[in-house]
């Protein structure tokens, strides 16, 4: 699917089920229910997708993997920006997930997920919410600002997570928040957090390693 504008669907803009080798390029999806809704999908490429003003989630995928997503902008949808459930081996780069009623990124039961060079700002809940059951998540070169919850939140049982070069400012919660000891072996390197209402870093995790992390309070 390429060079399309999809608007005003009373269901989803694009629904994908039991599919492989799907590319969506240079496409606008606006004012549908979910922008993209998929299940059991692999080798899924998104490049140059604008998902705006949809009535639920911008992108919602359950059960799949081996994704390559770049220049994806999920903005001003009424639900979460990007929802990943039971997805493995997926990359998201150079995109945004901003101004939602929920989380920018909502991640559950996923493994080997890399989000890099992204921003998740001005969401009503969290910028990034690793909900539970995750392993080997990487958040690289990110900006999470002015969210109603935390910037990057590990809610429960998200293990072996790496947070590198993350800037997290002006959030209502913590800049980086590891809520429970069930999240094991988080590595935090080269991050700046500041002007967050609850504080820069909340670490209730098990075996967290922190290096050259700057916490600024105001």
XYZ file of C-alpha atoms in Angstrom:
218
model
C 0.000 0.000 0.000
C 1.613 3.240 -1.122
C 0.771 6.917 -1.592
C -2.700 6.578 -0.083
C -4.949 8.710 2.091
C -7.513 6.741 4.119
C -10.118 8.773 6.008
C -13.390 8.513 7.911
C -13.736 4.733 8.132
C -16.360 3.544 10.616
C -13.990 0.636 11.409
C -10.190 0.554 11.001
C -8.159 2.374 8.419
C -6.171 -0.809 7.659
C -6.880 -4.253 9.136
C -4.232 -6.971 8.766
C -4.827 -10.599 9.784
C -2.674 -13.678 9.162
C -0.350 -11.921 6.726
C 3.337 -11.781 5.801
C 5.473 -9.386 3.766
C 3.222 -6.325 3.962
C 4.573 -2.827 3.172
C 2.729 0.418 3.899
C 4.595 3.461 2.552
C 3.862 7.193 2.418
C 0.295 6.857 3.647
C -2.025 9.022 5.766
C -4.699 7.398 7.945
C -7.075 9.833 9.605
C -10.329 9.807 11.567
C -10.893 6.041 11.548
C -11.418 3.796 14.598
C -7.905 2.317 14.825
C -5.474 3.574 12.240
C -3.779 0.182 11.722
C -5.034 -2.937 13.485
C -3.186 -6.241 13.004
C -2.930 -9.741 14.395
C -0.678 -12.638 13.429
C 1.433 -10.541 11.074
C 5.154 -10.922 10.309
C 7.706 -9.162 8.092
C 5.648 -5.971 8.330
C 7.227 -2.739 7.046
C 5.897 0.781 7.728
C 7.712 3.744 6.193
C 6.366 7.286 6.080
C 3.057 6.595 7.821
C 1.008 9.413 9.397
C -1.677 8.183 11.776
C -3.718 11.116 13.062
C -7.008 11.862 14.821
C -8.238 8.272 14.962
C -10.937 7.397 17.486
C -9.006 4.657 19.308
C -5.376 3.524 18.973
C -3.103 4.764 16.219
C -1.454 1.354 15.668
C -2.420 -1.839 17.505
C -0.631 -5.133 16.766
C -0.965 -8.462 18.575
C 0.994 -11.633 17.831
C 3.698 -11.050 15.272
C 7.270 -10.071 14.669
C 10.141 -9.075 12.443
C 8.891 -5.538 11.884
C 10.819 -2.620 10.399
C 9.073 0.694 11.025
C 10.599 4.102 10.260
C 9.264 7.648 9.967
C 5.988 6.609 11.586
C 4.073 9.467 13.217
C 1.103 8.561 15.401
C -0.390 11.825 16.607
C -3.581 13.001 18.351
C -5.371 9.659 18.403
C -7.914 9.091 21.170
C -6.307 5.884 22.523
C -2.670 4.793 22.723
C -0.284 5.815 19.992
C 1.322 2.401 19.390
C 0.207 -0.839 21.082
C 2.389 -3.961 20.821
C 1.178 -7.206 22.390
C 3.048 -10.500 21.972
C 5.412 -9.080 19.341
C 9.066 -10.001 18.999
C 12.007 -8.788 16.919
C 10.671 -5.386 15.956
C 12.307 -2.007 15.324
C 10.832 1.512 15.415
C 12.999 4.487 14.444
C 12.775 8.195 13.696
C 9.124 8.625 14.555
C 6.730 10.169 17.054
C 3.870 9.024 19.245
C 2.431 12.192 20.715
C -0.694 13.789 22.156
C -2.842 10.748 22.937
C -5.397 10.052 25.615
C -3.376 6.980 26.638
C 0.306 6.015 26.379
C 2.599 6.923 23.543
C 3.881 3.322 23.398
C 2.088 0.533 25.274
C 4.107 -2.723 25.294
C 3.026 -6.091 26.763
C 4.470 -9.623 26.469
C 7.058 -8.541 23.883
C 10.718 -9.412 23.354
C 13.622 -7.997 21.364
C 11.973 -4.631 20.702
C 14.101 -1.594 19.794
C 12.682 1.948 19.840
C 15.265 4.504 18.733
C 15.450 8.175 17.768
C 11.830 8.724 18.784
C 9.797 11.113 20.865
C 6.726 10.326 22.953
C 5.490 13.647 24.288
C 2.302 15.250 25.630
C 0.457 11.963 26.137
C -2.266 11.926 28.776
C -0.712 8.845 30.401
C 2.926 7.710 29.928
C 5.370 8.357 27.138
C 6.431 4.689 27.117
C 4.696 2.054 29.243
C 6.283 -1.413 29.373
C 3.259 -3.018 31.005
C 4.357 -6.592 31.846
C 5.837 -9.804 30.519
C 8.553 -8.137 28.428
C 12.190 -9.015 27.873
C 15.104 -7.386 26.050
C 13.594 -3.983 25.324
C 15.877 -1.153 24.155
C 14.981 2.545 24.254
C 17.700 4.566 22.515
C 18.089 8.313 21.870
C 14.578 9.169 22.980
C 12.689 12.216 24.195
C 9.720 11.841 26.545
C 8.339 15.175 27.697
C 5.226 16.678 29.265
C 3.342 13.410 29.705
C 0.531 13.082 32.245
C 2.251 10.038 33.777
C 5.910 9.101 33.564
C 8.382 9.445 30.736
C 9.601 5.824 30.444
C 7.786 3.448 32.810
C 8.513 -0.221 33.491
C 5.253 -1.164 35.156
C 5.989 -4.844 35.950
C 8.142 -7.824 34.906
C 10.054 -6.178 32.074
C 13.506 -7.756 32.201
C 16.871 -6.909 30.629
C 15.754 -3.475 29.468
C 18.291 -0.937 28.206
C 17.550 2.808 28.412
C 20.292 4.797 26.681
C 20.637 8.522 25.955
C 17.053 9.251 27.015
C 15.937 12.816 27.759
C 12.876 12.957 29.990
C 11.593 16.329 31.146
C 8.446 18.013 32.494
C 6.479 14.792 33.078
C 3.882 14.647 35.838
C 5.325 11.366 37.131
C 8.996 10.327 37.138
C 11.286 10.772 34.176
C 12.239 7.068 34.391
C 10.088 4.882 36.647
C 10.812 1.231 37.507
C 7.793 0.393 39.610
C 8.460 -3.085 40.991
C 11.214 -5.549 41.788
C 9.793 -7.934 39.179
C 11.633 -5.839 36.552
C 15.151 -7.317 36.587
C 18.500 -6.160 35.197
C 17.626 -2.755 33.761
C 20.612 -0.793 32.414
C 20.382 3.026 32.354
C 23.203 4.920 30.617
C 23.715 8.556 29.659
C 20.202 9.806 30.442
C 19.044 13.268 31.485
C 15.881 13.762 33.493
C 14.655 17.049 34.853
C 11.711 19.128 35.999
C 9.540 16.024 36.450
C 6.906 16.483 39.155
C 7.652 13.212 40.990
C 11.391 13.186 40.365
C 14.047 12.094 37.915
C 14.389 8.365 38.603
C 12.360 5.902 40.660
C 14.171 2.571 40.909
C 12.330 -0.257 42.642
C 13.768 -2.802 40.209
C 16.090 -5.717 40.913
C 19.697 -5.529 39.752
C 19.423 -2.123 38.075
C 22.715 -0.726 36.763
C 23.084 3.048 36.344
C 26.000 4.813 34.679
C 26.524 8.520 33.988
C 22.859 9.256 34.638
C 22.132 12.926 35.272
C 19.124 13.774 37.405
C 18.072 17.437 37.482
C 15.497 18.615 39.975
C 13.635 21.906 40.029
